[in-house]
Tab-separated table of C-alpha atoms in Angstrom:
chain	number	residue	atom	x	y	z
A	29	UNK	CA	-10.453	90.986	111.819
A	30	UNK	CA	-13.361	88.557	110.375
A	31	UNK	CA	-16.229	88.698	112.054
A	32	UNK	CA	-17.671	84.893	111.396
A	33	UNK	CA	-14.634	83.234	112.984
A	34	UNK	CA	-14.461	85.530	115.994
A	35	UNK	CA	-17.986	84.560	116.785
A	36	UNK	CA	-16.993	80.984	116.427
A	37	UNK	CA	-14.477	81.392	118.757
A	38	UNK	CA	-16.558	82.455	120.992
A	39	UNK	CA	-19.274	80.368	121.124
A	40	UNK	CA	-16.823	77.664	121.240
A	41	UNK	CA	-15.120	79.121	124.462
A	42	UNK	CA	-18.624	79.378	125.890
A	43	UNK	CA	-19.611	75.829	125.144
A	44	UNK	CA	-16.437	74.925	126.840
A	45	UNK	CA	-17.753	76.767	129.903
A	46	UNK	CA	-21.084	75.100	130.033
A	47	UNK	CA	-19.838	71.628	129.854
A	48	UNK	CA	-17.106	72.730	132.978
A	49	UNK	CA	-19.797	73.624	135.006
A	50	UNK	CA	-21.666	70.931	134.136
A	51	UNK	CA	-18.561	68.347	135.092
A	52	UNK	CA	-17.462	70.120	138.144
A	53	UNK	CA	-17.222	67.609	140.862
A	54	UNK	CA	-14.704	68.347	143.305
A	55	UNK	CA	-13.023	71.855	143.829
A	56	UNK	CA	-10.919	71.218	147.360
A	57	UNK	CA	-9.251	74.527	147.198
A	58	UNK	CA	-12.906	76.386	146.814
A	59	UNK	CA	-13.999	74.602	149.389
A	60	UNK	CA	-11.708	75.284	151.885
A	61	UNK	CA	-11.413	78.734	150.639
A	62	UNK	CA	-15.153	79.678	151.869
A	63	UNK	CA	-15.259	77.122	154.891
A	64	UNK	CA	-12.328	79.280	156.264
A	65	UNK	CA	-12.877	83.157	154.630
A	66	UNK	CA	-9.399	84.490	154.412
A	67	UNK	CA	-9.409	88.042	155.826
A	68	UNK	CA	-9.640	89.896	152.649
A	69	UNK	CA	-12.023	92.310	151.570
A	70	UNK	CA	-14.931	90.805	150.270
A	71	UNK	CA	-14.808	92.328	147.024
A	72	UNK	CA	-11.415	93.584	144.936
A	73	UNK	CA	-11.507	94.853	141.442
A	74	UNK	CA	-8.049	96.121	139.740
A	75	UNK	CA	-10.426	98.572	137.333
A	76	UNK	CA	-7.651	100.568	136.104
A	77	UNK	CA	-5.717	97.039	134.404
A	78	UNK	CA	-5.527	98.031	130.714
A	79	UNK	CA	-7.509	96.265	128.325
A	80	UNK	CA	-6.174	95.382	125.205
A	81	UNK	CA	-8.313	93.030	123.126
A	82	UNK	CA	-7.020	89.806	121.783
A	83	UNK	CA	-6.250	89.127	118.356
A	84	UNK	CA	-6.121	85.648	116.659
A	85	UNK	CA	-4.267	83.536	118.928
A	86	UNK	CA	-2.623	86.546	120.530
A	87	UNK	CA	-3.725	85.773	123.948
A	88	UNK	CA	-0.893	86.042	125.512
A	89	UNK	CA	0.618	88.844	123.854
A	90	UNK	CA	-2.287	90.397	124.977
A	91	UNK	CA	-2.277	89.598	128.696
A	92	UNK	CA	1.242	90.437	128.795
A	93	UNK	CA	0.731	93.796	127.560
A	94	UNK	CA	-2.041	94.155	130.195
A	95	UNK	CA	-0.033	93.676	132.977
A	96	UNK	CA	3.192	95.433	131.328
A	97	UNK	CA	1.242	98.781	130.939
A	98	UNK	CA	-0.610	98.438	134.629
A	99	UNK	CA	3.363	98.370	136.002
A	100	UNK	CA	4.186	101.820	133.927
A	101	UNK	CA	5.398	100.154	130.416
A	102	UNK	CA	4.281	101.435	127.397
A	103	UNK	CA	4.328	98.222	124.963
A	104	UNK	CA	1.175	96.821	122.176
A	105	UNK	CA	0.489	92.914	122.145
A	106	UNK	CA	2.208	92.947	118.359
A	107	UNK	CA	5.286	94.019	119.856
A	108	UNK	CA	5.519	91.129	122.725
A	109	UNK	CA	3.792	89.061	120.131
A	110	UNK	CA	7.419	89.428	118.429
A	111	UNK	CA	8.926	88.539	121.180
A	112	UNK	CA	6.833	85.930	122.199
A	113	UNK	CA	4.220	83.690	119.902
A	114	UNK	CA	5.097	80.874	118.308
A	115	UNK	CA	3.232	80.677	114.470
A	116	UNK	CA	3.150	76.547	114.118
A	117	UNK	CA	1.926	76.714	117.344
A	118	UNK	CA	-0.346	79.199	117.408
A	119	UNK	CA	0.885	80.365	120.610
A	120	UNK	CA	3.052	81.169	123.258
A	121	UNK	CA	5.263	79.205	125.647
A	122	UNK	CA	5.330	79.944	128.928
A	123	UNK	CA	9.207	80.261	129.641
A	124	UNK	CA	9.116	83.193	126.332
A	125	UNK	CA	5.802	84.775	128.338
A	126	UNK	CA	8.637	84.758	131.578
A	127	UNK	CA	11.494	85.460	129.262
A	128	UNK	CA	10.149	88.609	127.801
A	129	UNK	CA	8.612	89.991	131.311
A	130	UNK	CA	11.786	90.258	132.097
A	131	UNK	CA	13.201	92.486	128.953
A	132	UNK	CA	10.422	94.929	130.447
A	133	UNK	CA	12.155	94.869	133.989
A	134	UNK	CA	9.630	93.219	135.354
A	135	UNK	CA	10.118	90.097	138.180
A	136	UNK	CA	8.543	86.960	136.742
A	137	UNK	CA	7.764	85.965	140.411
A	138	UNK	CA	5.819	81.860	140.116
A	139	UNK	CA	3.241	81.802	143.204
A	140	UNK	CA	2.204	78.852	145.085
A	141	UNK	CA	-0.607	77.524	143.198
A	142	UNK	CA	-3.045	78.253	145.835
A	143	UNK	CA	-6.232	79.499	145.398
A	144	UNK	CA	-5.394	81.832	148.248
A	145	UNK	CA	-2.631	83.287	147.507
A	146	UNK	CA	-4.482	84.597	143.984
A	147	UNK	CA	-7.014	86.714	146.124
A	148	UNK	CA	-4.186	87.867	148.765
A	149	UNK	CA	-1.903	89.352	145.988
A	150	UNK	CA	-5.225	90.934	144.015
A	151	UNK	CA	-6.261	92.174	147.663
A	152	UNK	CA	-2.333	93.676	147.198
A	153	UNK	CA	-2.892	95.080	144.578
A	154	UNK	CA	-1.058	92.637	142.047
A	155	UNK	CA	-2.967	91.679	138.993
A	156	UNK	CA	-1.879	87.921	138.383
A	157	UNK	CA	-0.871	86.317	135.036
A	158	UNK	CA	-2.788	83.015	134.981
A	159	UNK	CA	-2.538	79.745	132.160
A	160	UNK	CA	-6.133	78.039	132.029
A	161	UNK	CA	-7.180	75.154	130.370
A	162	UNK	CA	-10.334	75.550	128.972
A	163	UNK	CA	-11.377	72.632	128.209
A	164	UNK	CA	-10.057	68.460	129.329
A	165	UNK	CA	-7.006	67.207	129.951
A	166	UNK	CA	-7.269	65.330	126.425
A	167	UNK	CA	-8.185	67.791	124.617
A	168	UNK	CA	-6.621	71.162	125.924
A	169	UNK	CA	-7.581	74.627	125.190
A	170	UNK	CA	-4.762	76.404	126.484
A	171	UNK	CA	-5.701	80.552	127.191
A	172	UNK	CA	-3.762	82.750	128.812
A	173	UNK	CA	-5.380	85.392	131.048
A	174	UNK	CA	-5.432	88.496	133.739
A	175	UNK	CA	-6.941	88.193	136.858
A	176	UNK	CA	-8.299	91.650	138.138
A	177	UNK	CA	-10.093	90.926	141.271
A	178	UNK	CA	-12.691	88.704	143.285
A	179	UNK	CA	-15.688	89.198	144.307
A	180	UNK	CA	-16.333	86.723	147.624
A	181	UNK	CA	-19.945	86.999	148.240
A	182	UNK	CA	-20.691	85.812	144.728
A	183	UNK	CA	-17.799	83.210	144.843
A	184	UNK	CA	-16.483	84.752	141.498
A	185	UNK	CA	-12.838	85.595	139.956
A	186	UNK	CA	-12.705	88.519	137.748
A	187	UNK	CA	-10.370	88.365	134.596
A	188	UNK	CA	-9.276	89.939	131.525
A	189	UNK	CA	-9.964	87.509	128.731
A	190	UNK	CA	-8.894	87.469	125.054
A	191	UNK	CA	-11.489	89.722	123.399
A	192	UNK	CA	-13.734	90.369	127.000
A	193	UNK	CA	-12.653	92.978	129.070
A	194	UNK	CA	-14.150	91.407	131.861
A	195	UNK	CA	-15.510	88.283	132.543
A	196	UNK	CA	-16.381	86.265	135.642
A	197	UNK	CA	-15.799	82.879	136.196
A	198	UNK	CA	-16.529	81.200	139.578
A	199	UNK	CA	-13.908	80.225	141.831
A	200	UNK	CA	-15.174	76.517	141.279
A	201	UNK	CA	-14.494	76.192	137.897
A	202	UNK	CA	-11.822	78.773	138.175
A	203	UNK	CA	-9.772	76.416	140.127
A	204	UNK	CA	-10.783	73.307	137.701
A	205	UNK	CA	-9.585	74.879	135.096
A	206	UNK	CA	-6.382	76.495	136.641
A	207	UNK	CA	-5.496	72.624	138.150
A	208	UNK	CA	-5.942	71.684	134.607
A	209	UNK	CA	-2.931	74.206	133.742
A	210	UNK	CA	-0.891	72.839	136.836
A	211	UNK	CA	-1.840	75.707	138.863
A	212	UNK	CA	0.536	78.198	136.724
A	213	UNK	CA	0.119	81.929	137.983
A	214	UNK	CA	2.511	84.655	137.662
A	215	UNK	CA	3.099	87.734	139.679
A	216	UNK	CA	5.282	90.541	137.288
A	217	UNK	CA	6.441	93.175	140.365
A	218	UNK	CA	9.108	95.814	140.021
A	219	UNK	CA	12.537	94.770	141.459
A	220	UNK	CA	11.756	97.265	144.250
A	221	UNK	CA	8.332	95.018	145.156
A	222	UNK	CA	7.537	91.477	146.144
A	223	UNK	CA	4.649	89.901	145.601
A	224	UNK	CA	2.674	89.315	149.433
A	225	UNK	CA	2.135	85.247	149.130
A	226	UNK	CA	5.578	84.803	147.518
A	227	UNK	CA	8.267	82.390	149.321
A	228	UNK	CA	12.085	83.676	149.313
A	229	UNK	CA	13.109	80.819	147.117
A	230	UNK	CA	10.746	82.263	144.393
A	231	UNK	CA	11.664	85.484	144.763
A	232	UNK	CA	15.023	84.702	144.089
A	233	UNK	CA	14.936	82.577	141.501
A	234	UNK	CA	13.226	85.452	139.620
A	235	UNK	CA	15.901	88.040	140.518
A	236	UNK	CA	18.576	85.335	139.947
A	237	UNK	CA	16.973	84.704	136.620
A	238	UNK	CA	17.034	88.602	135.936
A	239	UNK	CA	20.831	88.557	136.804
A	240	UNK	CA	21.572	85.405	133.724
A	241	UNK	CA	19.554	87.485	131.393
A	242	UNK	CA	22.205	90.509	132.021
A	243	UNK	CA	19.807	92.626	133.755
A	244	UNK	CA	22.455	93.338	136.279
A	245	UNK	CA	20.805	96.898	137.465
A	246	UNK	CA	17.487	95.475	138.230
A	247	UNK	CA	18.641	91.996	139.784
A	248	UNK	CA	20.684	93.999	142.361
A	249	UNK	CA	18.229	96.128	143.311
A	250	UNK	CA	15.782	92.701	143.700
A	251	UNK	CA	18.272	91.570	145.840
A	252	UNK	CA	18.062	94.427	147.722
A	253	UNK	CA	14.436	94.153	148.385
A	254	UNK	CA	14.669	90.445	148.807
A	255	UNK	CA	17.353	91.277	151.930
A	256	UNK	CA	14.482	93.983	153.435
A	257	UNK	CA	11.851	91.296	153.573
A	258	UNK	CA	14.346	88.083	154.483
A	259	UNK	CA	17.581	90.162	156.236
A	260	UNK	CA	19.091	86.634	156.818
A	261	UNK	CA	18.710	85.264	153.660
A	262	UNK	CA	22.490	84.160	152.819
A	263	UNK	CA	21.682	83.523	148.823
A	264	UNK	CA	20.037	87.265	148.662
A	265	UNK	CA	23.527	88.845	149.879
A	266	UNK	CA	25.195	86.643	147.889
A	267	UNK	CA	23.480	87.643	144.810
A	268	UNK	CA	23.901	90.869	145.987
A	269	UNK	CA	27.260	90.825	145.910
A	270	UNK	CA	27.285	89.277	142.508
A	271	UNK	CA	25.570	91.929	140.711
A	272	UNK	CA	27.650	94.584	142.945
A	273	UNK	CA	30.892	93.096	141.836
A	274	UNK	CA	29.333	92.830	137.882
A	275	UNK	CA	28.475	96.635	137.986
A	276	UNK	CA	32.573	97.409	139.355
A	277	UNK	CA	31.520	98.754	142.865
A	278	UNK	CA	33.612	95.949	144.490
A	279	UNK	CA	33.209	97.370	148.176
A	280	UNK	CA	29.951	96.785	147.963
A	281	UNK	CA	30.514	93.411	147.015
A	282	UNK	CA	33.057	92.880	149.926
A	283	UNK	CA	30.594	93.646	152.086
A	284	UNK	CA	27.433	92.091	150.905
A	285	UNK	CA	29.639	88.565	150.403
A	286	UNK	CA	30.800	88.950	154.082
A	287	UNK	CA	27.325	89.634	154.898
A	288	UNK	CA	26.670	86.627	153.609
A	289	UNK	CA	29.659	84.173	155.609
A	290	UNK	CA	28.618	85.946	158.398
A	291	UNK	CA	24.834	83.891	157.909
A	292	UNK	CA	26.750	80.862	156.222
A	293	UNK	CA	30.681	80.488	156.950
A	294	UNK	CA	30.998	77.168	154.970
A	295	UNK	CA	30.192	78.741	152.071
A	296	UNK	CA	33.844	78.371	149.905
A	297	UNK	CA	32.417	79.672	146.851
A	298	UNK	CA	31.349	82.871	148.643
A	299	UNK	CA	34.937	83.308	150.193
A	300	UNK	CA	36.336	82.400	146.942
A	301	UNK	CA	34.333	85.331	145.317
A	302	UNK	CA	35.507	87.774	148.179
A	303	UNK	CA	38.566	87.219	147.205
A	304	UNK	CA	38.380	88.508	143.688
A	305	UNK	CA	36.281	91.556	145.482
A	306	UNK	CA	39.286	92.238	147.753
A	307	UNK	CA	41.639	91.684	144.891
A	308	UNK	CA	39.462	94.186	142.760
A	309	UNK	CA	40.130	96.542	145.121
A	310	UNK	CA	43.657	96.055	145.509
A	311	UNK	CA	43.667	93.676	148.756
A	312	UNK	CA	46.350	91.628	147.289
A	313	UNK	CA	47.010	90.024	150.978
A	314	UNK	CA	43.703	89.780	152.129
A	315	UNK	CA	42.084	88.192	148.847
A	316	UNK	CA	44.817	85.531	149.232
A	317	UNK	CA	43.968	85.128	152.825
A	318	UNK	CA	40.001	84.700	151.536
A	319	UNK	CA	40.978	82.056	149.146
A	320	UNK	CA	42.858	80.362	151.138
A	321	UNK	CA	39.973	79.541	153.568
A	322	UNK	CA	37.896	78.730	149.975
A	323	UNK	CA	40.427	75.750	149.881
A	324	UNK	CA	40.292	75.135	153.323
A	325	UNK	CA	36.708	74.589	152.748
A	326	UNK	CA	37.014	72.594	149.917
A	327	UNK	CA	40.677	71.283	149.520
A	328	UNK	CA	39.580	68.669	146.803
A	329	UNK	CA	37.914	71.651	144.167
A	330	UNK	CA	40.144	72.419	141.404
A	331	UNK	CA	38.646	75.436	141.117
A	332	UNK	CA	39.552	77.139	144.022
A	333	UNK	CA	43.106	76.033	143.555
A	334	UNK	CA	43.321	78.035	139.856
A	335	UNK	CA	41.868	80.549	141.493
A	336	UNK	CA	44.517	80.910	143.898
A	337	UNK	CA	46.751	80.619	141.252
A	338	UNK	CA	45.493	83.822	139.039
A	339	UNK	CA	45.003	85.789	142.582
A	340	UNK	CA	48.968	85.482	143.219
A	341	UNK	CA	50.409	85.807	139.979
A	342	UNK	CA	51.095	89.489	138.952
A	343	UNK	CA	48.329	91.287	136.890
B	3	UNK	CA	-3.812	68.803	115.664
B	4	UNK	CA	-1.505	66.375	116.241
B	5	UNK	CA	0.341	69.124	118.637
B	6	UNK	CA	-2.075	69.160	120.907
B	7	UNK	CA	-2.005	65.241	121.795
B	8	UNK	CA	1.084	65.254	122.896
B	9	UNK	CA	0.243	68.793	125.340
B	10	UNK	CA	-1.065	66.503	128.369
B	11	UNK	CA	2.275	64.749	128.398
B	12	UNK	CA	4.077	67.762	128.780
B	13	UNK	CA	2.663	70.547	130.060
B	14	UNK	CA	4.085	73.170	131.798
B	15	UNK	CA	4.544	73.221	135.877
B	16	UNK	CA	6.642	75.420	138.338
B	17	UNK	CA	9.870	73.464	137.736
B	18	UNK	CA	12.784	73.958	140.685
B	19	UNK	CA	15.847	76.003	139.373
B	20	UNK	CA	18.295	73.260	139.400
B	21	UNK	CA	21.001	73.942	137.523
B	22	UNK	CA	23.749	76.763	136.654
B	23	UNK	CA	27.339	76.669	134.719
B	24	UNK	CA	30.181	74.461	136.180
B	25	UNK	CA	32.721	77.258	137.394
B	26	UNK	CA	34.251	77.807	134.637
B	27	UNK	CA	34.588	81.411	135.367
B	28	UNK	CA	36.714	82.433	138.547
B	29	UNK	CA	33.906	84.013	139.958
B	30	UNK	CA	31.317	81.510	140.898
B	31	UNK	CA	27.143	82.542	139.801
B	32	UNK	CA	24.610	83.493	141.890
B	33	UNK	CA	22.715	80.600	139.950
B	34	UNK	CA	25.619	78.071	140.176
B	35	UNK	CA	25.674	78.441	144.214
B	36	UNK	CA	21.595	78.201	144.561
B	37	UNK	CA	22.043	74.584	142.390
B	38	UNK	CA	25.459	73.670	144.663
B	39	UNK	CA	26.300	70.180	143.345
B	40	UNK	CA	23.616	70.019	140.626
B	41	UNK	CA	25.633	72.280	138.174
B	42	UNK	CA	25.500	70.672	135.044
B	43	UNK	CA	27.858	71.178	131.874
B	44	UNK	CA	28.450	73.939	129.678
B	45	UNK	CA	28.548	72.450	126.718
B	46	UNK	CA	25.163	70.744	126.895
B	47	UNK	CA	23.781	73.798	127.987
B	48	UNK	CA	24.387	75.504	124.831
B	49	UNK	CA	23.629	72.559	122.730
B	50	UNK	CA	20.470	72.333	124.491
B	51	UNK	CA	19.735	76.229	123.456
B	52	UNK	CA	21.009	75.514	119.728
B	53	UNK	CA	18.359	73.199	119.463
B	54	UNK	CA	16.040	75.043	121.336
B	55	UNK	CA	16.532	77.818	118.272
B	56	UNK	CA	16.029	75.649	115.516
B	57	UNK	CA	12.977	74.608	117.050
B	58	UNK	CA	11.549	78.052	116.985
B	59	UNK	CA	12.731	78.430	113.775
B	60	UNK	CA	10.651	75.285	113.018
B	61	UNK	CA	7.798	77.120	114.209
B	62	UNK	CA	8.009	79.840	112.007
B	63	UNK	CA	10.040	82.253	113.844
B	64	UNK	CA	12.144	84.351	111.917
B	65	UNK	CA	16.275	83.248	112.100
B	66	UNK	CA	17.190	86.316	113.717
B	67	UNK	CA	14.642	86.360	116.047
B	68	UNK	CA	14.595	83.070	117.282
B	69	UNK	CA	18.070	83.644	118.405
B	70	UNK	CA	16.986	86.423	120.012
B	71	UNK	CA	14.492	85.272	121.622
B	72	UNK	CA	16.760	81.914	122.953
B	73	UNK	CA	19.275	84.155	124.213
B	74	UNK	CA	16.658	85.725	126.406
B	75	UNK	CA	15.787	82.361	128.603
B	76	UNK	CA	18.204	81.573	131.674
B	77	UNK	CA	19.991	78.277	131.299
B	78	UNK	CA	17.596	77.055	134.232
B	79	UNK	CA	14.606	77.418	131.150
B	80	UNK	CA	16.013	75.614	128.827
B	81	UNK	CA	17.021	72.876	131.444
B	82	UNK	CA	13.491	73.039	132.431
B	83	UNK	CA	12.206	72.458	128.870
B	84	UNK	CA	14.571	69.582	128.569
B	85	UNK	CA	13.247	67.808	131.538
B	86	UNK	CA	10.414	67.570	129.940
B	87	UNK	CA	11.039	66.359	126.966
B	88	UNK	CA	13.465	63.783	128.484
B	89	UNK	CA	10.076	62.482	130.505
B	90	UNK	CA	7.579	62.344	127.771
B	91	UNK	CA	6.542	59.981	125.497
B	92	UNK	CA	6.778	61.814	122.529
B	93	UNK	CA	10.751	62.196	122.539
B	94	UNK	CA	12.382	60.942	119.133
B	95	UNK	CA	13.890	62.923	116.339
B	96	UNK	CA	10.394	62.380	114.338
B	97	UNK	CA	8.696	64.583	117.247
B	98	UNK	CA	11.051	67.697	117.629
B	99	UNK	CA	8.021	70.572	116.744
B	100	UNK	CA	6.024	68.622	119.340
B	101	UNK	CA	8.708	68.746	121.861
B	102	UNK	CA	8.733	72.334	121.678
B	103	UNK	CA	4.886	72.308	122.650
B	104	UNK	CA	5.962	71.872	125.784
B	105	UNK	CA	4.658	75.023	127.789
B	106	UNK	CA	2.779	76.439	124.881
B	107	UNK	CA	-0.667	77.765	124.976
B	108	UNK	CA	-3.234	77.464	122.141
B	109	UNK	CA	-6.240	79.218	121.800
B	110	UNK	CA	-9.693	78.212	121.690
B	111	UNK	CA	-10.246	76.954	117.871
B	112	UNK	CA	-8.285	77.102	115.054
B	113	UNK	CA	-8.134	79.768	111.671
B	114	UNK	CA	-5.224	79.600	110.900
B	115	UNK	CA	-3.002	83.335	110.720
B	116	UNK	CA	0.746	83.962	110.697
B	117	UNK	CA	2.260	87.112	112.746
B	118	UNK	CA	3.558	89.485	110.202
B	119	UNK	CA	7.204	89.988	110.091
């Protein structure tokens, strides 16, 4: 690594820094954040985050691999870099930094984009994968980053940043810059965890987004978790009973997609989908009988009628 | 860098899953019943991800890896990295590197250095 450049970087990033805090005018989140103190601890710090500093334009890489090897996973930047960083661009888009959190098993969970939320899932114990931009909205300086902790009484967020292993930055300017970024954080929990501020929809949407990938294993078992948090949650048995019926243990399916009509009768695609469970299990009558009420449901959808069509004819 | 101008239009942003696969399958998709009527078509789907690839390749990502790499976003991804293209000003065949800006980060100044392979 050259040392002249590095230092230019640097120095540049500072600058950048000085003229934010400079410019800061209005910060409603911060404001509302210490007129009404959350009851948090007044100070979290995630110390034992890995550190692993940033190469080139490897900031991402680099975060990733932080919060990767804080879950468990054993993985360097230049690996995820691979997977990851784009050369023209020297960089990395965010649906590849989501994309490849999920080859480690990880659940890309998206939080709210409140302020809040950051210190209630650090106070959890969740480091949080954050986009910043650095500098204006005309002139971005996109960075990638880990944020470790808080500290309350001095009004500062505590991150992991390119080549610093920690910096602070204070919730002010922390939340101009992250508005800059569209408020873009990232929770990466095991499938047998959800992040504390996260909403069912987002939840899912990681775990259904595991499930495309072909991560079959660890969608079910988000599902799982999902159903333990939100028991009525007709989308999280469904899902369920997706990834049941994709790993061949069709009873569970059965059950999980009845689980579901029980929350949401009208459902025809669900009844349609018990059907094939039933029929995977040799139902023959009682599939037919499921489909039948798909079509009930939904006389006019062609593909409940073909359905009914393969589930009668002889294998 | 001409890249970066076109950043503001379309960065980034928690975009809604909205789509899945039409049921083409017998089984209908976990995603497919979350996106109920908003299903959208196969076929553009995986034109959508073709192009997607070439873009990467464009980038400098290696052939094999780009498809690699395409293969590993959901079909919601790629929808969501069309929507954004569809709603910026810098769509047209002349801006297809820009377009795959979209969501990508840069880092504070530039020397230039290429990942090795």
């Amino acid at each position: 690594m050259k040392p002249e450049p590095e230092r230019a970087r640097n120095l540049a990033c500072t600058l950048f820094l000085v003229f934010l805090l400079g410019g800061c005018a209005t910060s409603p989140q911060t404001r509302l954040l210490l007129d009404n103190p959350p009851d948090l601890p007044q100070q979290v710090e995630l110390t034992e985050v890995p550190f692993f500093p940033q190469k080139k334009y490897y900031c991402g890489p680099a975060a990733l691999a932080e919060v990767i090897n804080f879950r468990g996973g054993n993985v360097h930047p230049d690996q995820i870099a691979r997977q990851i960083y784009v050369p023209e661009l020297k960089g990395s888009l965010q649906v590849e930094v989501v994309a490849a959190a999920r080859q480690y098993d990880l659940l890309p969970v998206e939080l709210d984009g409140r302020l809040e939320s950051l210190l209630r899932e650090l106070a959890a114990g969740n480091p949080v994968f954050v986009l910043q931009n650095l500098a204006i909205d005309l002139l971005p300086v996109w960075h990638y980053e880990v944020l470790i902790g808080y500290d309350f009484d001095a009004r500062k967020m505590i991150l992991r940043s390119g080549t610093n292993r920690r910096i602070t930055r204070p919730f002010a300017t922390f939340e101009k810059t992250w508005q800059r970024a569209d408020y873009w954080a990232l929770a990466l929990v095991p499938p047998d965890q959800i992040p504390v501020t996260a909403s069912a929809g987002d939840y899912l949407d990681a775990a259904i987004g595991m499930e495309q990938v072909g991560r079959t294993a660890i969608a079910r078992q988000a599902y799982e978790t999902a159903l333990g948090r939100w028991p009525d949650n007709s989308l999280a048995y469904s899902g369920l009973g997706n990834t049941a019926y994709a790993l061949g243990d069709y009873a569970a399916a059965e059950s999980a997609y009845r689980a579901a009509l029980e929350r949401k009768p009208d459902q025809a695609a669900i009844w349609n989908n018990l059907a094939y469970a039933l029929a995977a299990q040799g139902r023959r009558a009682d599939s037919i009988d499921a489909i039948r009420q798909a079509i009930e449901l939904e006389p006019d959808n062609p593909n409940f009628a073909a359905s009914l069509g393969e589930l009668k004819s002889p294998q | 860098m001409i890249l970066k101008r076109f950043l503001r239009y379309l960065l980034v942003a928690a975009a809604a899953m909205t789509i899945s696969l039409p049921a083409q399958s017998a089984m209908v998709g976990t995603a497919q019943l979350q996106a109920g009527s908003a299903a959208i078509e196969l076929a553009t789907i995986a034109d959508q991800r073709d192009w997607i690839r070439e873009q990467l390749i464009v980038g400098g990502v290696a052939e094999a890896k780009a498809a690699e790499r395409v293969a590993a976003m959901t079909d919601a991804q790629i929808q969501e990295v069309y929507q954004r293209i569809d709603s910026s000003p810098a769509g047209g065949t002349s801006a297809l590197l820009v377009v795959v800006v979209v969501l990508v980060v840069l880092e504070v100044m530039g020397y230039t250095d290429f990942i090795p392979d």
